[in-house]
mmCIF file of the C-alpha atoms, coordinates in Angstrom:
data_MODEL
# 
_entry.id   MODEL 
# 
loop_
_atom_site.group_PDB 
_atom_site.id 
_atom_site.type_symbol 
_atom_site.label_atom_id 
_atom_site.label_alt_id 
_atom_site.label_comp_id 
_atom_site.label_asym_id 
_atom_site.label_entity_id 
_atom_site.label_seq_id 
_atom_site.pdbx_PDB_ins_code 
_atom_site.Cartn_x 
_atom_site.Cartn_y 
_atom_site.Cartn_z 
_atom_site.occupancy 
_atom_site.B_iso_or_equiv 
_atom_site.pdbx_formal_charge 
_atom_site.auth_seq_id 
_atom_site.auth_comp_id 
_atom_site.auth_asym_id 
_atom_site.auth_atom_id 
_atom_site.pdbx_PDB_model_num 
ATOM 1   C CA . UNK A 1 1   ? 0.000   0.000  0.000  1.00 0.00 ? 1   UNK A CA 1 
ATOM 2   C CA . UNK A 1 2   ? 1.229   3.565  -0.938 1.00 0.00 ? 2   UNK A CA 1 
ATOM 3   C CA . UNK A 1 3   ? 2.182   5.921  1.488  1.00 0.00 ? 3   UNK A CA 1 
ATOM 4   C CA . UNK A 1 4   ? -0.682  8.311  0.043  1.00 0.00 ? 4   UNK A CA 1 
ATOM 5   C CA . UNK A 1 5   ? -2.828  5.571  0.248  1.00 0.00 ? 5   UNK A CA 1 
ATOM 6   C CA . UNK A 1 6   ? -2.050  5.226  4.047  1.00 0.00 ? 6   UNK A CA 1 
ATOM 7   C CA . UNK A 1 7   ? -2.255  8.581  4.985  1.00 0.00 ? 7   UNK A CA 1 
ATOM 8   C CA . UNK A 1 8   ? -5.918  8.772  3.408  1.00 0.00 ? 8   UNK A CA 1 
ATOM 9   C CA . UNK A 1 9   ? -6.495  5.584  5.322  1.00 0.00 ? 9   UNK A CA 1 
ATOM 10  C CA . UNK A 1 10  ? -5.188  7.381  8.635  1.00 0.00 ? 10  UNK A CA 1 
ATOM 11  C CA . UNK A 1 11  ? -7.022  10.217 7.834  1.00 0.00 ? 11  UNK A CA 1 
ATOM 12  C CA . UNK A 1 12  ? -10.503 8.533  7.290  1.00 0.00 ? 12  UNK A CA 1 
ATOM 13  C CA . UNK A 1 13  ? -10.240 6.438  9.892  1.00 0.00 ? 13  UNK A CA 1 
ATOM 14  C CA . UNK A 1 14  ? -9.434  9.905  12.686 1.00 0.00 ? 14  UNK A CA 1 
ATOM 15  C CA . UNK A 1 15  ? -11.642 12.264 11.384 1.00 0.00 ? 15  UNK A CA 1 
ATOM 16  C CA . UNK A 1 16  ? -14.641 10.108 9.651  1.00 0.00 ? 16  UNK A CA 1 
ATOM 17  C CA . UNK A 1 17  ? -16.582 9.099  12.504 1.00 0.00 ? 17  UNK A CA 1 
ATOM 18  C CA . UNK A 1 18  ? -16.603 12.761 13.635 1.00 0.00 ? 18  UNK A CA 1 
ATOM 19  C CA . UNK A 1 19  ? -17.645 13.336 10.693 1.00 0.00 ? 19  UNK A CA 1 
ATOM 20  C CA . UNK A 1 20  ? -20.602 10.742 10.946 1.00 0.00 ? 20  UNK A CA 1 
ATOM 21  C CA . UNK A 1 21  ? -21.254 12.357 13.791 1.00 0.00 ? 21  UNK A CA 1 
ATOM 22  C CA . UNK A 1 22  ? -21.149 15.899 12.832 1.00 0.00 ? 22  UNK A CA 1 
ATOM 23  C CA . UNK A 1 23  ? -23.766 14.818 10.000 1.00 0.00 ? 23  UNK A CA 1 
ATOM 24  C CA . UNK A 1 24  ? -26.696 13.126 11.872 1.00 0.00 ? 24  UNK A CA 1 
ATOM 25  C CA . UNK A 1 25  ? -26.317 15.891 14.931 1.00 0.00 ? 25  UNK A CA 1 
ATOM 26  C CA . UNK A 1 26  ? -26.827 18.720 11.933 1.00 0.00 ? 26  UNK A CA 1 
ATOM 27  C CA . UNK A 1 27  ? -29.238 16.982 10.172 1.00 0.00 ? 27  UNK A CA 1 
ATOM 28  C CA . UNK A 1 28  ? -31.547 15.778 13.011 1.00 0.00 ? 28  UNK A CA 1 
ATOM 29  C CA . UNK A 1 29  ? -32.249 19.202 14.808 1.00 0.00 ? 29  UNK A CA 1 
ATOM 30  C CA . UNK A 1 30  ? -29.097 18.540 17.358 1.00 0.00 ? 30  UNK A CA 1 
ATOM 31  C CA . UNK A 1 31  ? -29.877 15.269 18.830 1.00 0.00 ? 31  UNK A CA 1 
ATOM 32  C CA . UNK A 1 32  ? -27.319 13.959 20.860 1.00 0.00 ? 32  UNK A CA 1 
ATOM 33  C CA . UNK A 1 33  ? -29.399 10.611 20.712 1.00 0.00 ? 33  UNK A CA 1 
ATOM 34  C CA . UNK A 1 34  ? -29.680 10.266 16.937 1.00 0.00 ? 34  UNK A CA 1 
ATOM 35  C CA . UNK A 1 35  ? -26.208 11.424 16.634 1.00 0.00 ? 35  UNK A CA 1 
ATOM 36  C CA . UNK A 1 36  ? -24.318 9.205  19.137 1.00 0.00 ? 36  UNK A CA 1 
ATOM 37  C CA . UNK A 1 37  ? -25.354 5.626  17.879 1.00 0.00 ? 37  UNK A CA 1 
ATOM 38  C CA . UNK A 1 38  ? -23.212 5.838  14.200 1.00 0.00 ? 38  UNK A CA 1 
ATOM 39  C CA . UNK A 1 39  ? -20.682 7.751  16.250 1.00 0.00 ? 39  UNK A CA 1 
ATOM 40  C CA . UNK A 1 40  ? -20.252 4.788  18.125 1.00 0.00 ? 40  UNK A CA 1 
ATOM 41  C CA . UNK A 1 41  ? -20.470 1.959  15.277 1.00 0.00 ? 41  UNK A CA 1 
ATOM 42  C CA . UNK A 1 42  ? -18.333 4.313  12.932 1.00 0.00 ? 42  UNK A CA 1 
ATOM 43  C CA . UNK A 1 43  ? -15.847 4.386  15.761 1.00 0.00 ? 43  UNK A CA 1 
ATOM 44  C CA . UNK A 1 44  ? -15.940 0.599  16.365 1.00 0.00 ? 44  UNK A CA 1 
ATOM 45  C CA . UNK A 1 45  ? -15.493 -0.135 12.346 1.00 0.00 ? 45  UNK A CA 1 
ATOM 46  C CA . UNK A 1 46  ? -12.792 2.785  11.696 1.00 0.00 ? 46  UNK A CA 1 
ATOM 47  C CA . UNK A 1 47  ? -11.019 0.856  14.512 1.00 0.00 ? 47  UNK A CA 1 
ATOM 48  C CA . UNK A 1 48  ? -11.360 -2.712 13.091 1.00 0.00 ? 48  UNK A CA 1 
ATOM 49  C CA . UNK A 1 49  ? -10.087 -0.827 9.888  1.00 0.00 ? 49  UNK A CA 1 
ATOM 50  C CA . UNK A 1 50  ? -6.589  0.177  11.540 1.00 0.00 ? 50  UNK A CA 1 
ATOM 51  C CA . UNK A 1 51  ? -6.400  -3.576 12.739 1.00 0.00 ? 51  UNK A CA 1 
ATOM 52  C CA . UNK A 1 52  ? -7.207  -5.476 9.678  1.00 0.00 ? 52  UNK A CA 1 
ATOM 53  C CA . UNK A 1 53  ? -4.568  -3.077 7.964  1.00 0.00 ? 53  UNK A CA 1 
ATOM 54  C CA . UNK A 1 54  ? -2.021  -2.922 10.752 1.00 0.00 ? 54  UNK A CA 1 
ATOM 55  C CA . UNK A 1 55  ? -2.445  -5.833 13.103 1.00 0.00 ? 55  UNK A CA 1 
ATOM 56  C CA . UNK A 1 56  ? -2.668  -3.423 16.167 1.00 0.00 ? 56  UNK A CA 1 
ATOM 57  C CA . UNK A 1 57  ? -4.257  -0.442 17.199 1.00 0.00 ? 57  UNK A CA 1 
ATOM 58  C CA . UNK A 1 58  ? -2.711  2.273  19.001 1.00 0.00 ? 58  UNK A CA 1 
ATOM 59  C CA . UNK A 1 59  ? -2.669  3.032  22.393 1.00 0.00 ? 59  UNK A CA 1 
ATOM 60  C CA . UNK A 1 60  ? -5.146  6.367  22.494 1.00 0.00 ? 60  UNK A CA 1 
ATOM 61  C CA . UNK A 1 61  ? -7.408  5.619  19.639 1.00 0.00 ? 61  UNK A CA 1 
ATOM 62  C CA . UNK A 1 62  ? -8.284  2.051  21.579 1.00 0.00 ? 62  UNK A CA 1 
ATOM 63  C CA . UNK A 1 63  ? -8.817  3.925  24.804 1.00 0.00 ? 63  UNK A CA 1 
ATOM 64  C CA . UNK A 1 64  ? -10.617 6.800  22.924 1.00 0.00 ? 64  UNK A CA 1 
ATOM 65  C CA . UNK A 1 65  ? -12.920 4.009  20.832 1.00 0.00 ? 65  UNK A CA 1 
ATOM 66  C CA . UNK A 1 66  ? -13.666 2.031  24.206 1.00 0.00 ? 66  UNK A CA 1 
ATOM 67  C CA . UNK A 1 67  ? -14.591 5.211  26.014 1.00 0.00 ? 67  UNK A CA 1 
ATOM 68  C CA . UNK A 1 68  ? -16.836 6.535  23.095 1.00 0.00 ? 68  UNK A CA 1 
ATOM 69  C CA . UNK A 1 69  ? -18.254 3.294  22.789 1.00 0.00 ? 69  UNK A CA 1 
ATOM 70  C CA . UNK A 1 70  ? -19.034 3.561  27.287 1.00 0.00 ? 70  UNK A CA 1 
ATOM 71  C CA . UNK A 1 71  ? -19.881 6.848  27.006 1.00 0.00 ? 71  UNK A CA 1 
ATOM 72  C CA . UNK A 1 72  ? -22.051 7.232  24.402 1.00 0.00 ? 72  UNK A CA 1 
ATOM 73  C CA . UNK A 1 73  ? -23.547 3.713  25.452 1.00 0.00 ? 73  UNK A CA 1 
ATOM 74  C CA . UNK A 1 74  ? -24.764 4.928  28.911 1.00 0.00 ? 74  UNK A CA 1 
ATOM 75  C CA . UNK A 1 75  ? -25.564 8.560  26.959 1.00 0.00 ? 75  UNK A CA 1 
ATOM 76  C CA . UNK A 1 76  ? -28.359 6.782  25.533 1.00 0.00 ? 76  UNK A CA 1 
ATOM 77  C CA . UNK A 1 77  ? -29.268 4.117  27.924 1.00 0.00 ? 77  UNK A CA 1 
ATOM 78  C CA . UNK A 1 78  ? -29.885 6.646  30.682 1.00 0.00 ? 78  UNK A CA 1 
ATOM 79  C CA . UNK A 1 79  ? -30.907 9.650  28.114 1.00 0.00 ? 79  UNK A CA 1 
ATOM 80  C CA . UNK A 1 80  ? -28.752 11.750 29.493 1.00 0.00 ? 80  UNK A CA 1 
ATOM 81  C CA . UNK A 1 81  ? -26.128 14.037 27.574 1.00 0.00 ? 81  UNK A CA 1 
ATOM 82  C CA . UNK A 1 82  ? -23.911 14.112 30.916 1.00 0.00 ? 82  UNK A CA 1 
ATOM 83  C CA . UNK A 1 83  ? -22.119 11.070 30.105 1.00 0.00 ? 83  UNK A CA 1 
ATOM 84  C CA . UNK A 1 84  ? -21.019 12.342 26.570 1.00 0.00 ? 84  UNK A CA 1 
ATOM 85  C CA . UNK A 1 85  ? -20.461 15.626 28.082 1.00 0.00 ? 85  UNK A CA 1 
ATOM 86  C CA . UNK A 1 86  ? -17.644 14.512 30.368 1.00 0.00 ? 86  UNK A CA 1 
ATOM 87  C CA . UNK A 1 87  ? -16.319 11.725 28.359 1.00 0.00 ? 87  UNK A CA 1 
ATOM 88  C CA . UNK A 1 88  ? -13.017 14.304 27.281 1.00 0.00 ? 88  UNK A CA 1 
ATOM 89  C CA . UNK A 1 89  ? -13.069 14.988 31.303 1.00 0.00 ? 89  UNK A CA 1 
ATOM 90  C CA . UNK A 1 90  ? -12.332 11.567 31.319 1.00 0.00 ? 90  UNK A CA 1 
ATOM 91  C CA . UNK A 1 91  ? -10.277 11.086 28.776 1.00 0.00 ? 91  UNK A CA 1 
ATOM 92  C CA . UNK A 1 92  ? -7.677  14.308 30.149 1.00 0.00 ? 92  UNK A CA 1 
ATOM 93  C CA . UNK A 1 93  ? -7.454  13.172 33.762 1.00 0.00 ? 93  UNK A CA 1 
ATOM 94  C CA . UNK A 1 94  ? -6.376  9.611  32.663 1.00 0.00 ? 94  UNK A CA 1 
ATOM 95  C CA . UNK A 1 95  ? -3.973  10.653 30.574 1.00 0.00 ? 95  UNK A CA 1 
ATOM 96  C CA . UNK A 1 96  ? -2.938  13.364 32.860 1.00 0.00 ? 96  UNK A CA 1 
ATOM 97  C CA . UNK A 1 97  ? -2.531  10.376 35.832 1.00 0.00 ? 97  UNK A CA 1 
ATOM 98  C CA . UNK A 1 98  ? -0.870  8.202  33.347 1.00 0.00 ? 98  UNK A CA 1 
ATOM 99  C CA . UNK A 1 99  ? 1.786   10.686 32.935 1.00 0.00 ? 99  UNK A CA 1 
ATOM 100 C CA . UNK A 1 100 ? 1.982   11.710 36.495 1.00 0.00 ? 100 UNK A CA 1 
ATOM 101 C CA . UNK A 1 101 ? 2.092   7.862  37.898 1.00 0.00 ? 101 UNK A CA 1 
ATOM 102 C CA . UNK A 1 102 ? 4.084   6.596  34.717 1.00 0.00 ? 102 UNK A CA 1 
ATOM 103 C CA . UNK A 1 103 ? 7.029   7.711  36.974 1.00 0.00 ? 103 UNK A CA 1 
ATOM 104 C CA . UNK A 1 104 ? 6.227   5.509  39.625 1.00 0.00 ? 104 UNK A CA 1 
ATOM 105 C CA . UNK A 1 105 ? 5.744   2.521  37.528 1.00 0.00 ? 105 UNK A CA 1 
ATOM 106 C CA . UNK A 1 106 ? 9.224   2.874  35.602 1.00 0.00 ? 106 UNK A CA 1 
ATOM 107 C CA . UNK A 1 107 ? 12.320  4.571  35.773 1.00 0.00 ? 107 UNK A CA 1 
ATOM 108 C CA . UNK A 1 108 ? 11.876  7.007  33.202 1.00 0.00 ? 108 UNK A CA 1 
ATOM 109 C CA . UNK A 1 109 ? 8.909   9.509  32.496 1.00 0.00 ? 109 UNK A CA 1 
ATOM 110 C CA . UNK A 1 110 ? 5.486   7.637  30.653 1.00 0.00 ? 110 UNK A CA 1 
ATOM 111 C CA . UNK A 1 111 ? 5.617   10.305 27.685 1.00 0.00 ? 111 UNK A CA 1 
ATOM 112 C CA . UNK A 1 112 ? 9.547   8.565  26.753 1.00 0.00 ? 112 UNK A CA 1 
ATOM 113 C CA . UNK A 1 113 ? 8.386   5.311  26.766 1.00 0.00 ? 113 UNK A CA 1 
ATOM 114 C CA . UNK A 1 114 ? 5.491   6.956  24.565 1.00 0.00 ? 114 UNK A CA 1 
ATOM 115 C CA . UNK A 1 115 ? 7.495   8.940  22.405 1.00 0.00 ? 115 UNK A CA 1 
ATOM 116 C CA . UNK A 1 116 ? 11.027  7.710  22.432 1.00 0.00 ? 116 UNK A CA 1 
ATOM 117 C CA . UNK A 1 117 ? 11.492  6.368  19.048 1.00 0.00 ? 117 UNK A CA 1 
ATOM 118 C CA . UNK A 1 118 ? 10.356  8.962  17.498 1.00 0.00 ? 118 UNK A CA 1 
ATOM 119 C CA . UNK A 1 119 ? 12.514  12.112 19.375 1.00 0.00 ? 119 UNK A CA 1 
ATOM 120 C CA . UNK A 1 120 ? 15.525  11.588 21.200 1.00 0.00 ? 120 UNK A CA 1 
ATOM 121 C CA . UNK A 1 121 ? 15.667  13.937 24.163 1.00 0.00 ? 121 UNK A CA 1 
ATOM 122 C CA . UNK A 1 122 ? 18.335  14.468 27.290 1.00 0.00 ? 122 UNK A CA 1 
ATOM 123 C CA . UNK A 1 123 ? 16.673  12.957 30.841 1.00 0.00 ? 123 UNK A CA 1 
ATOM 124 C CA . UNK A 1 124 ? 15.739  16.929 31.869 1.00 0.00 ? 124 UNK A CA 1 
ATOM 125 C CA . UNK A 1 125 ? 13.974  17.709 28.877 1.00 0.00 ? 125 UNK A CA 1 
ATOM 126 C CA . UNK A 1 126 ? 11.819  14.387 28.854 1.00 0.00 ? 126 UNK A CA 1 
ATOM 127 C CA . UNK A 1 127 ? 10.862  15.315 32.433 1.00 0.00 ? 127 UNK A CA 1 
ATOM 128 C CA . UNK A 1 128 ? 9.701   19.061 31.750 1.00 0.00 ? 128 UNK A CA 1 
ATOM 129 C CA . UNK A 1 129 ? 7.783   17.708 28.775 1.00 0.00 ? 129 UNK A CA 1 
ATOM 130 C CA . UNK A 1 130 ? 6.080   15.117 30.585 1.00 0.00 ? 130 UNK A CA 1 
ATOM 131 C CA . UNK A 1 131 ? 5.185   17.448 33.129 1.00 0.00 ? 131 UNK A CA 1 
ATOM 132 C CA . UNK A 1 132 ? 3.832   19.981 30.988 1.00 0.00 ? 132 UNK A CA 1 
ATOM 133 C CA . UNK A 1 133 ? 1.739   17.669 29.042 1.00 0.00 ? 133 UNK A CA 1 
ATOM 134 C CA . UNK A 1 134 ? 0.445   16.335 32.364 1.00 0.00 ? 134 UNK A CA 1 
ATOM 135 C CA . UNK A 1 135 ? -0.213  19.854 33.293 1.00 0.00 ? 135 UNK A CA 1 
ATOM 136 C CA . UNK A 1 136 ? -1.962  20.177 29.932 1.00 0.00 ? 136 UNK A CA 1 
ATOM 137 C CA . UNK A 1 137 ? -4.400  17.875 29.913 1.00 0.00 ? 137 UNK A CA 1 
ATOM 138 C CA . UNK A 1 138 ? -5.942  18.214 33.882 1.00 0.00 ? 138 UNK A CA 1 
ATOM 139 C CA . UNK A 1 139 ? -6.133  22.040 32.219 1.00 0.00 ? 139 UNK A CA 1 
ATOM 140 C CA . UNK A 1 140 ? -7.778  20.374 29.131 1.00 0.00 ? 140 UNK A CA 1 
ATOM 141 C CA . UNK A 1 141 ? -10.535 18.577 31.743 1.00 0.00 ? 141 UNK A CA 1 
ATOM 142 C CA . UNK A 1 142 ? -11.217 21.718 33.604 1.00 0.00 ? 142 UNK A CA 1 
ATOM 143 C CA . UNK A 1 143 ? -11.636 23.960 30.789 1.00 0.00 ? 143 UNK A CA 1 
ATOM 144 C CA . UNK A 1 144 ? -14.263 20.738 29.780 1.00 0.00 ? 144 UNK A CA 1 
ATOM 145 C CA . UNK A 1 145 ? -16.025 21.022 32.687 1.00 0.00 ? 145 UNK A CA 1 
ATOM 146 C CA . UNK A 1 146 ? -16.385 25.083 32.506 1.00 0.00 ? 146 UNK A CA 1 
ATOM 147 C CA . UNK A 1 147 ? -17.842 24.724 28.788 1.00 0.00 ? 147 UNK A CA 1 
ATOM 148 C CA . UNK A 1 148 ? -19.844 22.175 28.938 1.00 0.00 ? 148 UNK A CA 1 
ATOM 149 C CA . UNK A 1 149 ? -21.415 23.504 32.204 1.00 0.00 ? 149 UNK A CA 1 
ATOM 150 C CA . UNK A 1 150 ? -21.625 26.664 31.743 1.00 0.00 ? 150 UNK A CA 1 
ATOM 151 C CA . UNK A 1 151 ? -22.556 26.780 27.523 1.00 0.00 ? 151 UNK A CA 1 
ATOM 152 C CA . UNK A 1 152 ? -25.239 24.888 25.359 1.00 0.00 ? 152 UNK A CA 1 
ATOM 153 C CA . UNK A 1 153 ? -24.937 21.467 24.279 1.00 0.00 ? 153 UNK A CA 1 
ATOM 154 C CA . UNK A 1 154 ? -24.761 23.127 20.406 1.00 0.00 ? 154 UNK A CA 1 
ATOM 155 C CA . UNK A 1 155 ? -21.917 25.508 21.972 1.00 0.00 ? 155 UNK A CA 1 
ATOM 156 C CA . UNK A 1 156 ? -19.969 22.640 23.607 1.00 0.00 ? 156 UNK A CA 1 
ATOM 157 C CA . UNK A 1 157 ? -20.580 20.365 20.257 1.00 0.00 ? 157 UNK A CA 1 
ATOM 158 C CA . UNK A 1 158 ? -18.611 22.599 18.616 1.00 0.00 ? 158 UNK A CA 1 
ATOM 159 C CA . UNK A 1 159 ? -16.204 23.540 20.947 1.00 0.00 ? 159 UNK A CA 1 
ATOM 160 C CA . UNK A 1 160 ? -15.336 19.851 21.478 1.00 0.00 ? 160 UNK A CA 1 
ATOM 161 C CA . UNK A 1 161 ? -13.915 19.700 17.983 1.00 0.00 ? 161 UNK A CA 1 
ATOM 162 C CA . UNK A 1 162 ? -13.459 23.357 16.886 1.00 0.00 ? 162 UNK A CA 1 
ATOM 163 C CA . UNK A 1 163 ? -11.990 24.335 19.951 1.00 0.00 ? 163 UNK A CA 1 
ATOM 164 C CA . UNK A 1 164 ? -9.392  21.576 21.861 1.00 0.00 ? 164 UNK A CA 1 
ATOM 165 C CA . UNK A 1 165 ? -8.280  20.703 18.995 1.00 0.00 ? 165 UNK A CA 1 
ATOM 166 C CA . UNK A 1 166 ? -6.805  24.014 17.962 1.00 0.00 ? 166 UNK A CA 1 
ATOM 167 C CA . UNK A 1 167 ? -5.513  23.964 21.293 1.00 0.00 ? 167 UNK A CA 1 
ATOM 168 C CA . UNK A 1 168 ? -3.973  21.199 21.372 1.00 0.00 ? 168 UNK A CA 1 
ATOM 169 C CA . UNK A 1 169 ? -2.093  22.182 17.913 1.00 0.00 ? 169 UNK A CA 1 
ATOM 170 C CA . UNK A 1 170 ? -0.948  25.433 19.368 1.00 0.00 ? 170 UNK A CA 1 
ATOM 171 C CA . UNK A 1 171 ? 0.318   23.441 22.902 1.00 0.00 ? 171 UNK A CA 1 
ATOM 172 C CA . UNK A 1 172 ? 2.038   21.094 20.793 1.00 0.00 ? 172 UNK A CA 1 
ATOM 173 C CA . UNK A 1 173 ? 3.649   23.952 18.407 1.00 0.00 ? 173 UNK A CA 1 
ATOM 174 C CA . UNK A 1 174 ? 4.768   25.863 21.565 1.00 0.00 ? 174 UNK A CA 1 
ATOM 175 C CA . UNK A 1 175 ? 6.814   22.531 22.786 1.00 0.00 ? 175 UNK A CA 1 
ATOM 176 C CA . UNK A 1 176 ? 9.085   22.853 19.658 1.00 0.00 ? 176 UNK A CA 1 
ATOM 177 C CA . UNK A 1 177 ? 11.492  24.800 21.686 1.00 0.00 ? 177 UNK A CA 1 
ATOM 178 C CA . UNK A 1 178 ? 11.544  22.608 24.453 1.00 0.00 ? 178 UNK A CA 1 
ATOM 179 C CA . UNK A 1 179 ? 11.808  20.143 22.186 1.00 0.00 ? 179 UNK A CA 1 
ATOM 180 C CA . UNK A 1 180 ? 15.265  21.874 20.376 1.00 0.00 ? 180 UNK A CA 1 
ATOM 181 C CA . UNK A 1 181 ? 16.655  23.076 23.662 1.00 0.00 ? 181 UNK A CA 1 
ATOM 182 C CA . UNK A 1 182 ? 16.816  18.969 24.848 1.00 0.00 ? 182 UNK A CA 1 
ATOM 183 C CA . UNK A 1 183 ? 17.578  16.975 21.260 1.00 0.00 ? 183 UNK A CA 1 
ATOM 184 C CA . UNK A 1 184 ? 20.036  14.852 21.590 1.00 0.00 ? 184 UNK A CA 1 
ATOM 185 C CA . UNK A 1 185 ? 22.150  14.467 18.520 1.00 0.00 ? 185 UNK A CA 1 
ATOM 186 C CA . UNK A 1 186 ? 21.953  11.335 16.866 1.00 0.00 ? 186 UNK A CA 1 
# 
């Protein structure tokens, strides 16, 4: 398979079932009930996808898929938005904990053993990454909380995609000099 061919594949299976769900919440007057059910199975097959193609799955889309899949399940079981609503809350604080007990579980910081072969970095500049990224996403689950509690579902919606995302780009873009500062040579 061609590397173009991959990176559509990659792409499709990230962003479709947003997509999917971005389509039946427009189209059926912002129902988080209509909208959550192809969410989920577009999920679940995008998933299969990167398995039948790759033999594994990565880490975060698995725990991202399985959470969706919970989430959205009790969503609709119990009709109540609440559950989708703090399903990135979630998603933050565990990988926020993961990178702040990762150090207790192994002798070097959880976002190395993450990210090691694809940047080398010196011991220090693993460590302030890991803790910023920590930092980042328990800031990621509060600023969750405030929108979703304090906006409309149409507002957080939105902000869920249109908003963290960018965030997350610019958070990511601002590490670059961290980053530089700590490369090791290879």
């Amino acid at each position: 398979m061609s590397q173009m061919n991959k990176s559509f594949i990659k792409f499709a299976t990230d962003f479709g079932p947003l997509a999917v769900f971005f389509f039946y919440y427009y189209n059926n007057d912002k129902d988080l009930t209509i909208a959550i059910p192809p969410f989920i199975i577009t999920t679940l097959v995008a998933l299969a996808i990167v398995w039948f193609l790759e033999k594994k799955i990565p880490m975060v889309p698995l725990i991202g898929g399985i959470l969706i899949t919970f989430f959205g399940g009790l969503t609709i079981y119990f009709d109540n938005p609440i559950f989708i609503y703090i399903k990135p809350t979630v998603i933050n604080i565990l990988f926020g904990l993961t990178l702040f007990f990762g150090k207790y579980f192994s002798k070097e910081p959880m976002l190395k053993k993450i990210l090691g072969k694809s940047i080398a970095l010196t011991d220090a500049g693993w460590n302030l990454l890991n803790k910023r990224w920590m930092f980042f996403f328990f800031a990621l689950a509060i600023l969750n909380e405030c929108v979703w509690r304090t906006q409309s579902e149409e507002f957080w919606v939105n902000f869920k995609v249109w908003g963290m995302l960018p965030i997350t780009f610019i958070f990511t873009a601002f590490q670059i000099s961290l980053i530089n500062q700590h490369k090791i040579s290879e």
